[in-house]
Tab-separated table of C-alpha atoms and ligand atoms in Angstrom:
chain	number	residue	atom	x	y	z
A	19	MET	CA	69.217	101.200	116.221
A	20	GLN	CA	72.113	99.661	114.371
A	21	ILE	CA	74.230	101.192	111.628
A	22	LEU	CA	76.915	99.814	109.384
A	23	HIS	CA	79.810	102.243	109.039
A	24	VAL	CA	82.100	101.750	106.077
A	25	SER	CA	84.713	104.046	104.614
A	26	ASP	CA	87.393	104.444	101.971
A	27	THR	CA	86.029	101.746	99.698
A	28	HIS	CA	87.956	103.236	96.742
A	29	LEU	CA	85.782	101.344	94.237
A	30	GLY	CA	87.641	100.998	90.956
A	31	CYS	CA	91.025	101.029	92.652
A	32	MET	CA	93.466	98.645	91.028
A	33	GLN	CA	96.601	97.953	93.074
A	34	PHE	CA	99.550	97.126	90.778
A	35	ASN	CA	97.205	97.735	87.851
A	36	LEU	CA	95.811	94.237	88.251
A	37	LYS	CA	92.210	93.393	87.400
A	38	GLU	CA	92.266	90.815	90.216
A	39	ARG	CA	92.999	93.589	92.697
A	40	GLU	CA	90.091	95.644	91.387
A	41	ASP	CA	87.802	92.643	91.856
A	42	ASP	CA	89.132	92.150	95.409
A	43	VAL	CA	87.839	95.616	96.263
A	44	TYR	CA	84.360	94.867	94.876
A	45	GLU	CA	84.297	91.586	96.752
A	46	ALA	CA	85.182	93.303	100.033
A	47	PHE	CA	82.539	95.952	99.398
A	48	ASN	CA	79.908	93.303	98.745
A	49	GLU	CA	80.810	91.640	102.044
A	50	ALA	CA	79.906	94.869	103.825
A	51	ILE	CA	76.624	95.095	101.911
A	52	ASP	CA	75.868	91.417	102.670
A	53	ALA	CA	76.462	92.082	106.371
A	54	ALA	CA	74.139	95.100	106.289
A	55	VAL	CA	71.377	92.986	104.750
A	56	LYS	CA	71.967	89.975	107.000
A	57	ASP	CA	72.055	92.039	110.200
A	58	LYS	CA	69.092	94.163	109.026
A	59	VAL	CA	70.894	97.368	110.012
A	60	ASP	CA	68.880	100.589	110.056
A	61	ALA	CA	71.321	102.443	107.817
A	62	VAL	CA	74.632	102.167	106.019
A	63	ILE	CA	76.870	105.167	106.517
A	64	HIS	CA	79.771	105.739	104.137
A	65	ALA	CA	82.427	108.170	105.320
A	66	GLY	CA	83.813	109.054	101.883
A	67	ASP	CA	86.323	107.995	99.244
A	68	ILE	CA	83.581	105.871	97.795
A	69	PHE	CA	85.359	105.765	94.441
A	70	HIS	CA	89.086	105.763	93.837
A	71	THR	CA	88.906	108.570	91.293
A	72	PRO	CA	86.449	111.386	90.640
A	73	LYS	CA	85.861	109.864	87.209
A	74	PRO	CA	85.189	106.238	88.073
A	75	SER	CA	84.912	103.525	85.445
A	76	GLY	CA	81.528	102.237	84.350
A	77	THR	CA	82.218	99.033	86.279
A	78	ALA	CA	82.876	100.906	89.518
A	79	MET	CA	79.660	102.936	89.044
A	80	LEU	CA	77.731	99.753	88.351
A	81	ARG	CA	79.096	97.988	91.453
A	82	LEU	CA	77.947	100.863	93.653
A	83	GLY	CA	74.585	100.987	91.864
A	84	GLU	CA	74.028	97.263	92.376
A	85	ALA	CA	74.866	97.555	96.068
A	86	LEU	CA	72.460	100.466	96.499
A	87	LYS	CA	69.734	98.583	94.664
A	88	ARG	CA	70.121	95.637	97.050
A	89	LEU	CA	70.053	97.879	100.095
A	90	ASN	CA	66.962	99.679	98.823
A	91	GLU	CA	65.216	96.354	98.187
A	92	HIS	CA	65.796	95.567	101.849
A	93	GLY	CA	64.664	98.992	103.032
A	94	ILE	CA	68.167	100.028	104.151
A	95	ARG	CA	69.128	103.638	103.445
A	96	PHE	CA	72.657	104.516	102.338
A	97	PHE	CA	73.976	107.826	103.668
A	98	PHE	CA	77.271	109.208	102.496
A	99	THR	CA	79.734	112.040	102.420
A	100	LEU	CA	82.500	112.698	99.914
A	101	GLY	CA	86.232	112.205	100.307
A	102	GLU	CA	88.955	113.900	98.279
A	103	HIS	CA	88.975	110.959	95.869
A	104	ASP	CA	85.302	111.570	95.062
A	105	ILE	CA	85.636	115.277	94.465
A	106	SER	CA	86.774	116.465	91.071
A	107	ARG	CA	89.129	119.416	90.967
A	108	VAL	CA	86.862	121.032	88.462
A	109	ARG	CA	83.230	121.989	88.824
A	110	ASP	CA	81.373	118.811	88.124
A	111	THR	CA	78.735	116.695	89.817
A	112	PRO	CA	80.669	114.294	92.078
A	113	SER	CA	80.018	110.761	90.795
A	114	PRO	CA	78.471	109.391	94.026
A	115	TYR	CA	76.131	112.383	94.044
A	116	VAL	CA	74.464	110.974	90.927
A	117	PHE	CA	72.909	108.278	93.144
A	118	HIS	CA	71.621	110.923	95.545
A	119	LYS	CA	70.002	112.747	92.622
A	120	LEU	CA	68.403	109.493	91.460
A	121	GLY	CA	66.961	108.899	94.937
A	122	MET	CA	68.993	105.740	95.576
A	123	ALA	CA	71.160	107.178	98.380
A	124	THR	CA	71.254	110.253	100.598
A	125	TYR	CA	74.126	112.714	100.581
A	126	ILE	CA	74.636	114.194	104.028
A	127	GLY	CA	77.941	116.020	103.537
A	128	ASP	CA	76.064	119.328	103.479
A	129	GLY	CA	76.361	120.060	107.211
A	130	LYS	CA	72.583	120.072	107.622
A	131	PRO	CA	70.704	117.943	110.155
A	132	HIS	CA	69.214	114.783	108.660
A	133	ILE	CA	66.797	112.714	110.717
A	134	HIS	CA	66.562	108.994	110.050
A	135	LYS	CA	64.229	107.075	112.363
A	136	ASP	CA	65.237	108.379	115.829
A	137	MET	CA	68.784	109.258	114.777
A	138	LEU	CA	70.239	112.650	113.913
A	139	LEU	CA	72.897	112.534	111.205
A	140	ILE	CA	75.165	115.470	110.427
A	141	GLY	CA	77.987	115.211	107.941
A	142	PHE	CA	80.527	117.334	106.127
A	143	HIS	CA	82.284	116.623	102.878
A	144	LYS	CA	86.065	116.567	102.859
A	145	HIS	CA	87.634	119.927	103.623
A	146	LYS	CA	91.198	120.499	102.464
A	147	LYS	CA	93.808	121.367	105.062
A	148	SER	CA	93.632	124.983	103.859
A	149	GLU	CA	89.907	124.951	104.666
A	150	SER	CA	90.307	123.564	108.213
A	151	ASP	CA	89.476	126.875	109.884
A	152	ASP	CA	86.292	127.051	107.886
A	153	LEU	CA	85.376	123.495	108.874
A	154	ARG	CA	86.175	124.221	112.549
A	155	ARG	CA	83.824	127.183	112.422
A	156	LYS	CA	81.082	125.035	110.893
A	157	LEU	CA	81.615	122.343	113.536
A	158	ARG	CA	81.364	124.918	116.330
A	159	SER	CA	78.079	126.241	115.029
A	160	ILE	CA	76.339	122.853	114.821
A	161	ASN	CA	72.911	122.958	116.378
A	162	LEU	CA	72.174	119.691	118.126
A	163	ALA	CA	68.603	118.913	117.201
A	164	ASP	CA	66.632	116.861	119.659
A	165	ALA	CA	67.195	113.201	118.838
A	166	LYS	CA	67.688	109.977	120.702
A	167	ARG	CA	70.954	109.161	118.908
A	168	ARG	CA	73.390	111.445	117.177
A	169	VAL	CA	76.012	110.596	114.574
A	170	LEU	CA	78.583	112.956	113.064
A	171	LEU	CA	80.134	111.992	109.731
A	172	LEU	CA	83.482	113.395	108.552
A	173	HIS	CA	86.239	112.576	106.094
A	174	GLN	CA	89.239	114.131	107.804
A	175	GLY	CA	92.487	113.112	109.483
A	176	LEU	CA	92.604	113.679	113.243
A	177	GLY	CA	96.032	114.421	114.710
A	178	GLU	CA	95.443	112.085	117.652
A	179	PHE	CA	95.129	109.176	115.229
A	180	HIS	CA	97.812	110.075	112.731
A	181	PRO	CA	100.518	112.721	113.301
A	182	TYR	CA	100.959	113.462	109.578
A	183	ALA	CA	97.280	113.651	108.750
A	184	ASN	CA	96.304	116.185	111.369
A	185	GLU	CA	93.745	118.286	109.550
A	186	LEU	CA	91.787	118.561	112.786
A	187	SER	CA	92.225	117.636	116.402
A	188	MET	CA	89.667	115.603	118.352
A	189	ASN	CA	88.921	118.716	120.421
A	190	ASP	CA	87.573	120.372	117.277
A	191	LEU	CA	84.748	117.833	117.249
A	192	PRO	CA	81.558	119.077	118.887
A	193	LEU	CA	80.452	117.155	121.988
A	194	GLY	CA	77.016	115.582	122.188
A	195	PHE	CA	77.348	112.872	119.555
A	196	ASN	CA	77.142	109.151	120.339
A	197	TYR	CA	79.243	108.181	117.386
A	198	TYR	CA	81.773	110.001	115.213
A	199	ALA	CA	81.819	108.128	111.916
A	200	MET	CA	85.178	108.972	110.389
A	201	GLY	CA	86.775	108.353	107.028
A	202	HIS	CA	90.146	109.156	105.449
A	203	LEU	CA	92.645	107.110	107.483
A	204	HIS	CA	93.036	103.639	106.026
A	205	ASP	CA	93.795	101.747	109.240
A	206	HIS	CA	91.021	100.864	111.649
A	207	ALA	CA	91.271	102.754	114.945
A	208	MET	CA	88.968	104.197	117.575
A	209	LYS	CA	89.052	106.311	120.711
A	210	PRO	CA	86.442	107.406	123.237
A	211	TYR	CA	85.508	111.082	123.104
A	212	GLY	CA	82.970	112.838	125.336
A	213	ASP	CA	80.045	110.467	125.656
A	214	GLY	CA	80.765	108.893	122.309
A	215	ILE	CA	83.284	107.000	120.220
A	216	VAL	CA	85.429	108.336	117.387
A	217	CYS	CA	85.969	105.554	114.881
A	218	TYR	CA	87.775	104.978	111.611
A	219	PRO	CA	86.839	101.655	110.031
A	220	GLY	CA	89.742	102.133	107.601
A	221	SER	CA	89.786	101.098	103.963
A	222	ILE	CA	88.170	97.773	103.033
A	223	ASP	CA	91.207	96.593	101.068
A	224	PRO	CA	94.771	97.892	100.707
A	225	THR	CA	95.006	100.767	98.224
A	226	PRO	CA	98.080	101.406	96.012
A	227	GLY	CA	99.690	103.745	98.549
A	228	GLU	CA	99.535	101.062	101.236
A	229	GLY	CA	101.914	98.695	99.453
A	230	ILE	CA	102.257	95.070	100.492
A	231	ARG	CA	102.023	94.558	104.237
A	232	GLU	CA	100.005	92.540	106.675
A	233	PHE	CA	96.699	94.186	107.539
A	234	LYS	CA	93.270	93.837	109.031
A	235	LYS	CA	90.592	95.407	106.848
A	236	GLY	CA	86.914	95.684	107.536
A	237	PHE	CA	83.903	97.766	108.479
A	238	CYS	CA	81.989	98.517	111.672
A	239	ILE	CA	78.576	97.505	112.867
A	240	VAL	CA	77.575	100.022	115.493
A	241	ASP	CA	74.820	99.370	117.986
A	242	LEU	CA	73.276	102.631	119.118
A	243	SER	CA	70.390	101.144	121.106
A	244	GLY	CA	71.997	101.628	124.506
A	245	SER	CA	73.314	104.827	126.055
A	246	GLU	CA	76.810	104.019	124.787
A	247	ALA	CA	77.670	103.112	121.220
A	248	ARG	CA	78.923	99.535	120.844
A	249	VAL	CA	81.272	99.004	117.938
A	250	ASP	CA	81.923	95.656	116.313
A	251	PHE	CA	84.767	95.645	113.788
A	252	ILE	CA	84.019	93.008	111.172
A	253	GLN	CA	87.042	91.835	109.259
A	254	VAL	CA	86.669	91.266	105.519
A	255	ARG	CA	86.943	87.507	104.965
A	256	SER	CA	87.729	87.511	101.262
A	257	SER	CA	90.862	89.694	101.595
A	258	ARG	CA	93.810	88.504	99.571
A	259	ARG	CA	96.736	87.702	101.855
A	260	HIS	CA	99.741	90.010	101.841
A	261	MET	CA	102.942	88.308	102.963
A	262	GLU	CA	106.207	89.971	103.945
A	263	TYR	CA	109.561	88.227	104.128
A	264	VAL	CA	112.993	89.358	105.258
A	265	VAL	CA	115.632	87.002	103.911
A	266	GLU	CA	119.415	86.689	103.763
A	267	TYR	CA	120.771	86.894	100.233
A	268	GLU	CA	122.590	83.571	100.662
A	269	ARG	CA	119.365	81.816	101.636
A	270	LEU	CA	117.170	83.229	98.907
A	271	GLY	CA	116.704	79.792	97.347
A	272	ASP	CA	114.917	78.564	100.501
A	273	LEU	CA	112.388	81.353	100.237
A	274	ILE	CA	110.489	79.876	97.302
A	275	LYS	CA	109.646	76.707	99.246
A	276	LYS	CA	108.624	78.760	102.272
A	277	VAL	CA	106.290	80.987	100.255
A	278	MET	CA	104.861	77.918	98.561
A	279	ASP	CA	104.082	76.363	101.966
A	280	ASP	CA	102.597	79.582	103.300
A	281	ALA	CA	100.411	79.998	100.232
A	282	LYS	CA	99.044	76.476	100.436
A	283	GLY	CA	95.297	76.350	100.868
A	284	LEU	CA	94.771	80.032	100.121
A	285	LYS	CA	91.771	80.677	97.881
A	286	LYS	CA	93.479	83.631	96.238
A	287	LYS	CA	97.101	83.857	95.207
A	288	PRO	CA	98.842	86.131	97.724
A	289	LEU	CA	100.858	89.308	97.244
A	290	VAL	CA	104.436	88.957	98.407
A	291	ALA	CA	107.028	91.537	99.462
A	292	VAL	CA	110.609	90.363	99.897
A	293	ARG	CA	113.351	92.300	101.653
A	294	ILE	CA	116.802	90.936	100.965
A	295	LYS	CA	119.780	91.502	103.262
A	296	GLY	CA	123.374	90.726	102.547
A	297	LYS	CA	126.585	91.590	100.734
A	298	GLY	CA	127.835	91.121	97.179
A	299	ILE	CA	124.336	91.119	95.859
A	300	ASP	CA	123.705	90.251	92.221
A	301	SER	CA	120.293	91.541	91.224
A	302	ALA	CA	120.154	89.376	88.100
A	303	ARG	CA	120.436	86.312	90.338
A	304	ILE	CA	117.702	87.653	92.622
A	305	ALA	CA	115.404	88.360	89.697
A	306	SER	CA	115.963	84.902	88.309
A	307	ILE	CA	115.284	83.116	91.610
A	308	LEU	CA	112.283	85.243	92.484
A	309	SER	CA	110.739	84.763	89.044
A	310	ARG	CA	109.690	81.343	90.339
A	311	LEU	CA	107.252	83.216	92.599
A	312	ASN	CA	105.206	84.074	89.519
A	313	ASP	CA	103.386	80.738	89.753
A	314	ILE	CA	102.727	81.047	93.473
A	315	CYS	CA	101.644	84.616	93.943
A	316	LEU	CA	99.648	87.205	92.079
A	317	HIS	CA	102.369	89.816	92.320
A	318	TYR	CA	105.598	90.300	94.219
A	319	THR	CA	107.978	93.132	94.963
A	320	TRP	CA	111.494	93.005	96.273
A	321	GLU	CA	114.011	95.407	97.681
A	322	VAL	CA	117.539	95.082	98.904
A	323	GLU	CA	118.952	96.306	102.151
A	324	ILE	CA	122.679	96.737	101.588
A	325	THR	CA	124.686	95.925	104.675
A	326	SER	CA	128.127	97.040	103.499
A	327	ARG	CA	129.468	99.849	105.650
A	328	ALA	CA	129.624	102.482	102.932
A	329	SER	CA	125.898	102.389	102.347
A	330	ALA	CA	124.655	100.889	105.587
A	331	GLY	CA	120.942	101.084	105.996
A	332	ARG	CA	120.356	102.405	102.550
A	333	LEU	CA	117.440	100.800	100.839
A	334	TYR	CA	116.917	100.621	97.180
A	335	ASN	CA	113.832	99.400	95.553
A	336	ALA	CA	113.980	97.038	92.644
A	337	LYS	CA	110.405	97.895	91.744
A	338	PRO	CA	110.025	101.376	93.117
A	339	ASP	CA	106.723	102.952	93.949
A	340	ILE	CA	106.300	105.043	90.809
A	341	ASP	CA	103.996	107.596	92.437
A	342	LYS	CA	106.414	108.244	95.268
A	343	GLU	CA	109.324	108.361	92.875
A	344	LEU	CA	107.593	110.864	90.583
A	345	PHE	CA	106.712	113.041	93.521
A	346	ALA	CA	110.304	112.996	94.811
A	347	LEU	CA	111.644	113.934	91.368
A	348	ALA	CA	109.129	116.760	90.956
A	349	LYS	CA	109.997	118.032	94.413
A	350	ASP	CA	113.689	118.035	93.532
A	351	VAL	CA	113.141	119.942	90.313
A	352	LEU	CA	110.598	122.437	91.634
A	353	ALA	CA	112.230	122.758	95.076
A	354	ASN	CA	108.791	123.206	96.551
A	355	GLU	CA	106.505	120.575	98.033
A	356	ASP	CA	103.277	122.454	97.233
A	357	TYR	CA	104.209	122.822	93.580
A	358	ALA	CA	105.216	119.171	93.404
A	359	ASN	CA	101.875	118.239	94.907
A	360	LEU	CA	100.080	120.406	92.367
A	361	ALA	CA	102.040	118.916	89.484
A	362	ILE	CA	101.859	115.254	90.443
A	363	ASN	CA	98.610	114.886	92.341
A	364	GLU	CA	96.446	117.459	90.582
A	365	LEU	CA	97.776	118.328	87.131
A	366	LEU	CA	99.138	114.965	86.087
A	367	PRO	CA	95.901	112.961	86.661
A	368	LEU	CA	93.953	115.489	84.579
A	369	LEU	CA	96.494	115.663	81.789
A	370	SER	CA	96.986	111.917	81.602
A	371	ASP	CA	93.209	111.708	81.033
A	372	GLY	CA	93.685	114.232	78.213
A	373	ASP	CA	91.554	116.721	80.145
A	374	VAL	CA	93.307	119.921	79.037
A	375	ASP	CA	90.293	122.144	79.792
A	376	GLY	CA	90.114	120.705	83.291
A	377	ALA	CA	93.832	121.341	83.794
A	378	VAL	CA	93.535	124.935	82.627
A	379	GLU	CA	90.523	125.501	84.854
A	380	MET	CA	92.360	124.007	87.821
A	381	ILE	CA	95.431	126.197	87.268
A	382	TRP	CA	93.200	129.248	86.927
A	383	LYS	CA	91.386	128.366	90.155
A	384	ARG	CA	94.694	127.920	91.987
A	385	PHE	CA	95.888	131.251	90.654
A	386	GLU	CA	92.724	133.000	91.866
A	387	GLU	CA	93.050	131.303	95.260
A	388	SER	CA	96.663	132.377	95.666
A	389	ARG	CA	95.727	135.911	94.624
A	390	SER	CA	92.942	136.092	97.197
A	391	VAL	CA	95.388	134.855	99.864
A	392	MET	CA	97.797	137.629	98.878
A	393	ASP	CA	94.986	140.189	99.028
A	394	LYS	CA	94.204	139.307	102.644
B	406	MN	MN1	90.875	107.129	101.255
C-alpha cells in the first residue's frame, strides 16, 4: 500500500502577479501527478489548499481536472480535504468539491470513515482557530474502524511544528493511525507520534507570503506496507531557483556579474532578493544598477539595511510586501488585529471582486457569530 501525499498546491497562485509563476505551480503539481502514475500509488491524498482562492480561475480548475482525469485513467483515486483557501466565506459549493460531485475525486473532509482497499481514511476540513475546541471534540470521538492501515487527514497548524500556527497540539491527535497526513504549513517537516508519523509535505512551490528565499519543495510518497510508515520526500525538480544575496553598497556593481554566473545553465530565470548594507545610500543609484538584473532574472526585490547608528538595524523595503503593508496600516487605524484581519483578509478580497452581496453576507455572519458569543 503506497500513497502520494501532497498539500498546499495553491493552484492558480501567481507570485508577484507573474504568469510564469502561475505556470511554475502547475508544473510542480504535474510532477506530483507524474510520480503518482509512475510509482503506481494506490491513492493520492491532498491535505487542502488545493486552489489559491475559493473562486479559482478557469485555468486552475482545468489543471486540476486534467490531473484527476489522468489519475482516473490509471485507476488512482484522489482523496482530499479543504483548506481555508478552498473555502469561501459565503455559502457556496467549494470549488474542489465540484470534482467530488462529478465522481472524479473523493472528498473525505467530512470526518466519516472511508475505506479504500485495506486502508481507513478519516479527514476533516479546515477548522478555524475559533473552532479548535469543536475539532478537538470530533477528534476525540473518532471510532477506529478495523483496518490494516489508518490515515488521518487534516489541514491545521500544530504548535509543535510552528509556534505561531498552533491551532492544535500533537496530543490532540488520536492515537492509532499509521500516518497523519497534514496540510497548512508550507515547509516540509515530520515527527513521529504514537505508532505513526505526522507529516507536512509543505507547499509545492513558494506562495506570495513566502517571499524570495531558498527552499526545498515537494511531496511525499508514503509506503504503508510494513508496520511502520516509510516516508520519501520527493523534491520538485522543475522549481524555479530563488537566490538571496547580502551585499555591501560599495560593491553593488560586482553583484550583477555574480548573479549572472549563478544563473548560468538554469532552465528558468531565477528570482533574486538583494539585501544591501552600507552608509550614504542613494536609492536611485541602486535602482539603476539593479535594473541590469532584468535580463538575468524573472523578478527581483531589494531592501536596504541602514547601518548608521541613528537607525541601526532598521530595514526598509524598496518593494514592500503590499499585503503585509496593508495589514499593518489597517491594524494601526483600527487598533485591533481581529478587525484588521476581517478588513484585509476577508472583506477586501470579496470587495475587490465586486462581490458586494458576499461582503454583506459575511459581515452579517460575523455579527451573528459575535452575538452568539456574547449570549454565552
Ligand atoms: Mn496553504
